[in-house]
Amino acid sequence: MAMNMEHTHKQFDAELERIRTGVLTMGGLVESQIVRAMEGLKTGNLELLEEVILQDREVNRMNVELDDACGHIIVLRQPAAIDLRLVMTVMRTVADLERIGDEAKKIAKAARRLHSGTVPYRGLVYLSRTADVAVSMLRQALDGFARADSSAAETVEKQDDQVDAAFKATMRQLITFMMEDPRTISASLEVLFIAKAIERIGDHAKNISEYVVFMTQGIDVRYPKSTAEEGQSEN
């Protein structure tokens, strides 16, 4: 009986390790999508952009597999609180990673449209630096997940503010271009679409860093105040 229990514990540990590893593999894949999409935007490499778009299928497949694995663990293993927090964190994280993959695909599709036109695309605004910050946020959030360390959450939140401010500045700049030269409207709208996708990637990376706080401390920091607290403050 004791041997069976030990075997069951080892199986459970292996399943938890599998979903942990799966998250990091999926995270590496979506990070690659972002980097490659931005490279395609910069260089006009249509083949590279097409690869990024097709890679989204693999991201979606991993999302489904990890979701299924988490459901299996919850139903069959009935994990205790600390392990349940890990499983819930994985489920939330893969959902955000899947959405980051969607945003990377949007960037690649917009870049493909920009570089497939009859007029050669010349960069209207510089987006690479903001994309680098968003990628850094994702890396820090996933590193925190891998090490069960939530200390990066505050840094990621500050970087998210930078990404949001950069998006607003880009939007103002592009509106100015469109007003001054209507011929730039089509390209400006595509670039704005890309800038918004980068801003959304930052939001999802911030979410993941907050899930790590929940995983390690059992605190949900997504909502600073509960509804009850808000109600009390209004009275």
PDB file of C-alpha atoms in Angstrom:
ATOM      1  CA  MET A   1       0.000   0.000   0.000  1.00  0.00           C
ATOM      2  CA  ALA A   2       2.813   2.366   0.946  1.00  0.00           C
ATOM      3  CA  MET A   3       4.538   1.601  -2.347  1.00  0.00           C
ATOM      4  CA  ASN A   4       1.324   2.378  -4.254  1.00  0.00           C
ATOM      5  CA  MET A   5       0.995   5.707  -2.433  1.00  0.00           C
ATOM      6  CA  GLU A   6       4.621   6.554  -3.220  1.00  0.00           C
ATOM      7  CA  HIS A   7       4.071   5.612  -6.863  1.00  0.00           C
ATOM      8  CA  THR A   8       0.959   7.818  -6.987  1.00  0.00           C
ATOM      9  CA  HIS A   9       2.872  10.765  -5.483  1.00  0.00           C
ATOM     10  CA  LYS A  10       5.644  10.346  -8.035  1.00  0.00           C
ATOM     11  CA  GLN A  11       3.103  10.258 -10.863  1.00  0.00           C
ATOM     12  CA  PHE A  12       1.451  13.406  -9.520  1.00  0.00           C
ATOM     13  CA  ASP A  13       4.797  15.200  -9.224  1.00  0.00           C
ATOM     14  CA  ALA A  14       5.619  14.175 -12.797  1.00  0.00           C
ATOM     15  CA  GLU A  15       2.283  15.547 -14.033  1.00  0.00           C
ATOM     16  CA  LEU A  16       2.868  18.871 -12.256  1.00  0.00           C
ATOM     17  CA  GLU A  17       6.363  19.079 -13.712  1.00  0.00           C
ATOM     18  CA  ARG A  18       4.953  18.346 -17.172  1.00  0.00           C
ATOM     19  CA  ILE A  19       2.524  21.269 -17.061  1.00  0.00           C
ATOM     20  CA  ARG A  20       5.250  23.567 -15.637  1.00  0.00           C
ATOM     21  CA  THR A  21       7.557  22.645 -18.508  1.00  0.00           C
ATOM     22  CA  GLY A  22       4.709  23.007 -20.981  1.00  0.00           C
ATOM     23  CA  VAL A  23       4.075  26.590 -19.898  1.00  0.00           C
ATOM     24  CA  LEU A  24       7.745  27.514 -20.382  1.00  0.00           C
ATOM     25  CA  THR A  25       7.875  25.807 -23.790  1.00  0.00           C
ATOM     26  CA  MET A  26       4.734  27.609 -24.902  1.00  0.00           C
ATOM     27  CA  GLY A  27       6.127  30.865 -23.519  1.00  0.00           C
ATOM     28  CA  GLY A  28       9.327  30.430 -25.519  1.00  0.00           C
ATOM     29  CA  LEU A  29       7.267  29.826 -28.642  1.00  0.00           C
ATOM     30  CA  VAL A  30       5.168  32.986 -28.322  1.00  0.00           C
ATOM     31  CA  GLU A  31       8.254  35.031 -27.458  1.00  0.00           C
ATOM     32  CA  SER A  32       9.809  33.766 -30.687  1.00  0.00           C
ATOM     33  CA  GLN A  33       6.641  34.779 -32.548  1.00  0.00           C
ATOM     34  CA  ILE A  34       6.884  38.361 -31.290  1.00  0.00           C
ATOM     35  CA  VAL A  35      10.589  38.697 -32.066  1.00  0.00           C
ATOM     36  CA  ARG A  36      10.204  37.191 -35.540  1.00  0.00           C
ATOM     37  CA  ALA A  37       7.125  39.273 -36.350  1.00  0.00           C
ATOM     38  CA  MET A  38       8.994  42.473 -35.448  1.00  0.00           C
ATOM     39  CA  GLU A  39      11.990  41.314 -37.502  1.00  0.00           C
ATOM     40  CA  GLY A  40       9.667  40.723 -40.448  1.00  0.00           C
ATOM     41  CA  LEU A  41       8.202  44.200 -40.006  1.00  0.00           C
ATOM     42  CA  LYS A  42      11.682  45.703 -40.041  1.00  0.00           C
ATOM     43  CA  THR A  43      13.088  43.718 -42.979  1.00  0.00           C
ATOM     44  CA  GLY A  44      10.018  43.010 -45.093  1.00  0.00           C
ATOM     45  CA  ASN A  45      10.820  39.283 -45.074  1.00  0.00           C
ATOM     46  CA  LEU A  46       7.423  37.928 -46.180  1.00  0.00           C
ATOM     47  CA  GLU A  47       8.493  34.306 -45.758  1.00  0.00           C
ATOM     48  CA  LEU A  48       9.390  34.931 -42.127  1.00  0.00           C
ATOM     49  CA  LEU A  49       6.069  36.684 -41.530  1.00  0.00           C
ATOM     50  CA  GLU A  50       4.214  33.734 -43.052  1.00  0.00           C
ATOM     51  CA  GLU A  51       6.045  31.370 -40.681  1.00  0.00           C
ATOM     52  CA  VAL A  52       4.948  33.463 -37.690  1.00  0.00           C
ATOM     53  CA  ILE A  53       1.327  33.342 -38.856  1.00  0.00           C
ATOM     54  CA  LEU A  54       1.409  29.560 -39.329  1.00  0.00           C
ATOM     55  CA  GLN A  55       3.179  29.044 -35.990  1.00  0.00           C
ATOM     56  CA  ASP A  56       0.026  30.218 -34.237  1.00  0.00           C
ATOM     57  CA  ARG A  57      -1.509  26.789 -34.869  1.00  0.00           C
ATOM     58  CA  GLU A  58       1.174  25.193 -32.708  1.00  0.00           C
ATOM     59  CA  VAL A  59       0.508  27.729 -29.946  1.00  0.00           C
ATOM     60  CA  ASN A  60      -3.217  26.927 -30.055  1.00  0.00           C
ATOM     61  CA  ARG A  61      -2.473  23.181 -29.942  1.00  0.00           C
ATOM     62  CA  MET A  62      -0.290  23.600 -26.860  1.00  0.00           C
ATOM     63  CA  ASN A  63      -2.988  25.690 -25.199  1.00  0.00           C
ATOM     64  CA  VAL A  64      -5.553  22.916 -25.654  1.00  0.00           C
ATOM     65  CA  GLU A  65      -3.147  20.205 -24.459  1.00  0.00           C
ATOM     66  CA  LEU A  66      -2.152  22.072 -21.309  1.00  0.00           C
ATOM     67  CA  ASP A  67      -5.764  22.950 -20.531  1.00  0.00           C
ATOM     68  CA  ASP A  68      -6.719  19.292 -20.858  1.00  0.00           C
ATOM     69  CA  ALA A  69      -3.796  18.221 -18.642  1.00  0.00           C
ATOM     70  CA  CYS A  70      -4.843  20.716 -15.958  1.00  0.00           C
ATOM     71  CA  GLY A  71      -8.438  19.506 -16.099  1.00  0.00           C
ATOM     72  CA  HIS A  72      -7.217  15.932 -15.721  1.00  0.00           C
ATOM     73  CA  ILE A  73      -5.174  16.839 -12.632  1.00  0.00           C
ATOM     74  CA  ILE A  74      -8.066  18.683 -10.962  1.00  0.00           C
ATOM     75  CA  VAL A  75     -10.601  15.921 -11.564  1.00  0.00           C
ATOM     76  CA  LEU A  76      -8.437  12.875 -10.817  1.00  0.00           C
ATOM     77  CA  ARG A  77      -5.896  14.183  -8.314  1.00  0.00           C
ATOM     78  CA  GLN A  78      -8.001  16.690  -6.363  1.00  0.00           C
ATOM     79  CA  PRO A  79      -4.848  18.678  -5.512  1.00  0.00           C
ATOM     80  CA  ALA A  80      -4.316  20.368  -2.163  1.00  0.00           C
ATOM     81  CA  ALA A  81      -4.325  24.178  -1.958  1.00  0.00           C
ATOM     82  CA  ILE A  82      -0.726  24.900  -2.967  1.00  0.00           C
ATOM     83  CA  ASP A  83      -0.792  22.481  -5.908  1.00  0.00           C
ATOM     84  CA  LEU A  84      -4.243  23.703  -6.933  1.00  0.00           C
ATOM     85  CA  ARG A  85      -2.855  27.250  -7.117  1.00  0.00           C
ATOM     86  CA  LEU A  86      -0.146  25.998  -9.477  1.00  0.00           C
ATOM     87  CA  VAL A  87      -2.692  24.280 -11.709  1.00  0.00           C
ATOM     88  CA  MET A  88      -4.953  27.354 -11.748  1.00  0.00           C
ATOM     89  CA  THR A  89      -1.936  29.551 -12.539  1.00  0.00           C
ATOM     90  CA  VAL A  90      -1.021  27.298 -15.453  1.00  0.00           C
ATOM     91  CA  MET A  91      -4.567  27.475 -16.842  1.00  0.00           C
ATOM     92  CA  ARG A  92      -4.649  31.267 -16.596  1.00  0.00           C
ATOM     93  CA  THR A  93      -1.124  31.662 -17.956  1.00  0.00           C
ATOM     94  CA  VAL A  94      -1.634  29.509 -21.039  1.00  0.00           C
ATOM     95  CA  ALA A  95      -4.782  31.485 -21.864  1.00  0.00           C
ATOM     96  CA  ASP A  96      -2.743  34.708 -21.819  1.00  0.00           C
ATOM     97  CA  LEU A  97       0.092  33.096 -23.780  1.00  0.00           C
ATOM     98  CA  GLU A  98      -2.406  32.022 -26.428  1.00  0.00           C
ATOM     99  CA  ARG A  99      -3.625  35.613 -26.671  1.00  0.00           C
ATOM    100  CA  ILE A 100      -0.041  36.878 -26.927  1.00  0.00           C
ATOM    101  CA  GLY A 101       0.390  34.457 -29.829  1.00  0.00           C
ATOM    102  CA  ASP A 102      -2.721  35.972 -31.423  1.00  0.00           C
ATOM    103  CA  GLU A 103      -1.248  39.474 -31.050  1.00  0.00           C
ATOM    104  CA  ALA A 104       2.045  38.336 -32.617  1.00  0.00           C
ATOM    105  CA  LYS A 105       0.059  36.907 -35.530  1.00  0.00           C
ATOM    106  CA  LYS A 106      -1.750  40.249 -35.884  1.00  0.00           C
ATOM    107  CA  ILE A 107       1.614  42.042 -36.045  1.00  0.00           C
ATOM    108  CA  ALA A 108       2.827  39.618 -38.727  1.00  0.00           C
ATOM    109  CA  LYS A 109      -0.348  40.009 -40.796  1.00  0.00           C
ATOM    110  CA  ALA A 110      -0.216  43.814 -40.608  1.00  0.00           C
ATOM    111  CA  ALA A 111       3.489  43.763 -41.504  1.00  0.00           C
ATOM    112  CA  ARG A 112       2.706  41.501 -44.467  1.00  0.00           C
ATOM    113  CA  ARG A 113       0.071  43.954 -45.686  1.00  0.00           C
ATOM    114  CA  LEU A 114       2.505  46.868 -45.297  1.00  0.00           C
ATOM    115  CA  HIS A 115       5.241  45.133 -47.275  1.00  0.00           C
ATOM    116  CA  SER A 116       2.945  43.636 -49.930  1.00  0.00           C
ATOM    117  CA  GLY A 117       1.751  46.987 -51.255  1.00  0.00           C
ATOM    118  CA  THR A 118       2.806  48.597 -54.504  1.00  0.00           C
ATOM    119  CA  VAL A 119       4.551  51.402 -52.616  1.00  0.00           C
ATOM    120  CA  PRO A 120       7.584  50.262 -50.566  1.00  0.00           C
ATOM    121  CA  TYR A 121       6.918  50.640 -46.848  1.00  0.00           C
ATOM    122  CA  ARG A 122       9.195  52.981 -44.943  1.00  0.00           C
ATOM    123  CA  GLY A 123       8.927  52.926 -41.176  1.00  0.00           C
ATOM    124  CA  LEU A 124       6.711  55.752 -39.925  1.00  0.00           C
ATOM    125  CA  VAL A 125       7.517  55.315 -36.234  1.00  0.00           C
ATOM    126  CA  TYR A 126      10.036  53.312 -34.244  1.00  0.00           C
ATOM    127  CA  LEU A 127       8.256  50.419 -32.503  1.00  0.00           C
ATOM    128  CA  SER A 128      11.152  48.035 -31.842  1.00  0.00           C
ATOM    129  CA  ARG A 129      12.073  49.518 -28.478  1.00  0.00           C
ATOM    130  CA  THR A 130       8.517  49.188 -27.138  1.00  0.00           C
ATOM    131  CA  ALA A 131       8.321  45.622 -28.451  1.00  0.00           C
ATOM    132  CA  ASP A 132      11.614  44.863 -26.670  1.00  0.00           C
ATOM    133  CA  VAL A 133      10.111  46.098 -23.391  1.00  0.00           C
ATOM    134  CA  ALA A 134       7.019  43.915 -23.902  1.00  0.00           C
ATOM    135  CA  VAL A 135       9.236  40.883 -24.595  1.00  0.00           C
ATOM    136  CA  SER A 136      11.293  41.672 -21.487  1.00  0.00           C
ATOM    137  CA  MET A 137       8.074  41.769 -19.445  1.00  0.00           C
ATOM    138  CA  LEU A 138       7.093  38.349 -20.777  1.00  0.00           C
ATOM    139  CA  ARG A 139      10.522  36.881 -20.009  1.00  0.00           C
ATOM    140  CA  GLN A 140      10.506  38.213 -16.453  1.00  0.00           C
ATOM    141  CA  ALA A 141       6.977  36.918 -15.821  1.00  0.00           C
ATOM    142  CA  LEU A 142       7.855  33.449 -17.127  1.00  0.00           C
ATOM    143  CA  ASP A 143      11.146  33.412 -15.227  1.00  0.00           C
ATOM    144  CA  GLY A 144       9.186  34.226 -12.071  1.00  0.00           C
ATOM    145  CA  PHE A 145       6.835  31.348 -12.852  1.00  0.00           C
ATOM    146  CA  ALA A 146       9.762  28.965 -13.410  1.00  0.00           C
ATOM    147  CA  ARG A 147      11.415  29.929 -10.106  1.00  0.00           C
ATOM    148  CA  ALA A 148       8.146  30.409  -8.149  1.00  0.00           C
ATOM    149  CA  ASP A 149       9.351  33.954  -7.436  1.00  0.00           C
ATOM    150  CA  SER A 150       6.930  36.885  -7.601  1.00  0.00           C
ATOM    151  CA  SER A 151       9.523  39.620  -6.978  1.00  0.00           C
ATOM    152  CA  ALA A 152       9.462  40.786 -10.626  1.00  0.00           C
ATOM    153  CA  ALA A 153       5.753  41.681 -10.546  1.00  0.00           C
ATOM    154  CA  GLU A 154       6.355  45.287  -9.497  1.00  0.00           C
ATOM    155  CA  THR A 155       8.989  45.825 -12.201  1.00  0.00           C
ATOM    156  CA  VAL A 156       6.713  44.303 -14.834  1.00  0.00           C
ATOM    157  CA  GLU A 157       3.876  46.615 -13.755  1.00  0.00           C
ATOM    158  CA  LYS A 158       6.132  49.682 -14.149  1.00  0.00           C
ATOM    159  CA  GLN A 159       7.229  48.479 -17.578  1.00  0.00           C
ATOM    160  CA  ASP A 160       3.579  48.060 -18.535  1.00  0.00           C
ATOM    161  CA  ASP A 161       3.075  51.745 -17.757  1.00  0.00           C
ATOM    162  CA  GLN A 162       5.972  52.511 -20.138  1.00  0.00           C
ATOM    163  CA  VAL A 163       4.421  50.406 -22.895  1.00  0.00           C
ATOM    164  CA  ASP A 164       1.026  52.098 -22.403  1.00  0.00           C
ATOM    165  CA  ALA A 165       2.633  55.563 -22.557  1.00  0.00           C
ATOM    166  CA  ALA A 166       4.573  54.603 -25.696  1.00  0.00           C
ATOM    167  CA  PHE A 167       1.351  53.449 -27.389  1.00  0.00           C
ATOM    168  CA  LYS A 168      -0.360  56.778 -26.639  1.00  0.00           C
ATOM    169  CA  ALA A 169       2.663  58.697 -27.973  1.00  0.00           C
ATOM    170  CA  THR A 170       2.687  56.556 -31.130  1.00  0.00           C
ATOM    171  CA  MET A 171      -1.025  57.145 -31.657  1.00  0.00           C
ATOM    172  CA  ARG A 172      -0.573  60.922 -31.392  1.00  0.00           C
ATOM    173  CA  GLN A 173       2.357  60.808 -33.810  1.00  0.00           C
ATOM    174  CA  LEU A 174       0.453  58.753 -36.373  1.00  0.00           C
ATOM    175  CA  ILE A 175      -2.599  61.016 -36.166  1.00  0.00           C
ATOM    176  CA  THR A 176      -0.303  63.955 -36.941  1.00  0.00           C
ATOM    177  CA  PHE A 177       1.132  62.108 -39.976  1.00  0.00           C
ATOM    178  CA  MET A 178      -2.354  61.312 -41.292  1.00  0.00           C
ATOM    179  CA  MET A 179      -3.552  64.891 -40.868  1.00  0.00           C
ATOM    180  CA  GLU A 180      -0.480  66.347 -42.569  1.00  0.00           C
ATOM    181  CA  ASP A 181      -0.364  63.839 -45.442  1.00  0.00           C
ATOM    182  CA  PRO A 182      -3.498  61.788 -46.246  1.00  0.00           C
ATOM    183  CA  ARG A 183      -1.345  59.472 -48.383  1.00  0.00           C
ATOM    184  CA  THR A 184       0.038  58.006 -45.141  1.00  0.00           C
ATOM    185  CA  ILE A 185      -3.400  57.053 -43.780  1.00  0.00           C
ATOM    186  CA  SER A 186      -3.397  53.428 -44.934  1.00  0.00           C
ATOM    187  CA  ALA A 187       0.114  52.667 -43.656  1.00  0.00           C
ATOM    188  CA  SER A 188      -0.452  54.668 -40.462  1.00  0.00           C
ATOM    189  CA  LEU A 189      -3.532  52.616 -39.588  1.00  0.00           C
ATOM    190  CA  GLU A 190      -1.562  49.381 -40.039  1.00  0.00           C
ATOM    191  CA  VAL A 191       1.238  50.691 -37.813  1.00  0.00           C
ATOM    192  CA  LEU A 192      -1.324  51.773 -35.223  1.00  0.00           C
ATOM    193  CA  PHE A 193      -2.735  48.242 -35.347  1.00  0.00           C
ATOM    194  CA  ILE A 194       0.760  46.868 -34.656  1.00  0.00           C
ATOM    195  CA  ALA A 195       1.366  49.355 -31.829  1.00  0.00           C
ATOM    196  CA  LYS A 196      -1.910  48.309 -30.196  1.00  0.00           C
ATOM    197  CA  ALA A 197      -0.913  44.630 -30.478  1.00  0.00           C
ATOM    198  CA  ILE A 198       2.374  45.385 -28.673  1.00  0.00           C
ATOM    199  CA  GLU A 199       0.457  47.234 -25.957  1.00  0.00           C
ATOM    200  CA  ARG A 200      -1.834  44.208 -25.516  1.00  0.00           C
ATOM    201  CA  ILE A 201       1.176  41.868 -25.276  1.00  0.00           C
ATOM    202  CA  GLY A 202       2.398  44.004 -22.373  1.00  0.00           C
ATOM    203  CA  ASP A 203      -1.006  43.693 -20.691  1.00  0.00           C
ATOM    204  CA  HIS A 204      -0.954  39.894 -20.981  1.00  0.00           C
ATOM    205  CA  ALA A 205       2.634  39.712 -19.661  1.00  0.00           C
ATOM    206  CA  LYS A 206       1.552  41.806 -16.672  1.00  0.00           C
ATOM    207  CA  ASN A 207      -1.338  39.395 -16.098  1.00  0.00           C
ATOM    208  CA  ILE A 208       1.080  36.460 -16.019  1.00  0.00           C
ATOM    209  CA  SER A 209       3.305  38.195 -13.450  1.00  0.00           C
ATOM    210  CA  GLU A 210       0.201  38.723 -11.292  1.00  0.00           C
ATOM    211  CA  TYR A 211      -0.719  35.039 -11.580  1.00  0.00           C
ATOM    212  CA  VAL A 212       2.732  34.218 -10.186  1.00  0.00           C
ATOM    213  CA  VAL A 213       1.917  36.328  -7.110  1.00  0.00           C
ATOM    214  CA  PHE A 214      -1.255  34.281  -6.704  1.00  0.00           C
ATOM    215  CA  MET A 215       0.660  31.028  -7.166  1.00  0.00           C
ATOM    216  CA  THR A 216       3.361  31.841  -4.617  1.00  0.00           C
ATOM    217  CA  GLN A 217       1.432  33.903  -2.047  1.00  0.00           C
ATOM    218  CA  GLY A 218      -2.231  32.986  -2.573  1.00  0.00           C
ATOM    219  CA  ILE A 219      -3.057  36.671  -3.169  1.00  0.00           C
ATOM    220  CA  ASP A 220      -5.048  37.825  -6.177  1.00  0.00           C
ATOM    221  CA  VAL A 221      -3.529  41.235  -7.005  1.00  0.00           C
ATOM    222  CA  ARG A 222      -5.529  41.801 -10.191  1.00  0.00           C
ATOM    223  CA  TYR A 223      -8.107  43.829  -8.257  1.00  0.00           C
ATOM    224  CA  PRO A 224      -6.602  46.208  -5.688  1.00  0.00           C
ATOM    225  CA  LYS A 225      -9.898  46.531  -3.809  1.00  0.00           C
ATOM    226  CA  SER A 226     -12.701  44.094  -3.305  1.00  0.00           C
ATOM    227  CA  THR A 227     -16.237  45.132  -4.201  1.00  0.00           C
ATOM    228  CA  ALA A 228     -17.033  45.263  -0.492  1.00  0.00           C
ATOM    229  CA  GLU A 229     -14.154  47.643   0.204  1.00  0.00           C
ATOM    230  CA  GLU A 230     -15.216  49.878  -2.666  1.00  0.00           C
ATOM    231  CA  GLY A 231     -18.755  49.924  -1.299  1.00  0.00           C
ATOM    232  CA  GLN A 232     -17.498  50.926   2.157  1.00  0.00           C
ATOM    233  CA  SER A 233     -15.353  53.727   0.737  1.00  0.00           C
ATOM    234  CA  GLU A 234     -18.366  55.183  -1.052  1.00  0.00           C
ATOM    235  CA  ASN A 235     -20.481  55.310   2.140  1.00  0.00           C
TER     236      ASN A 235
END
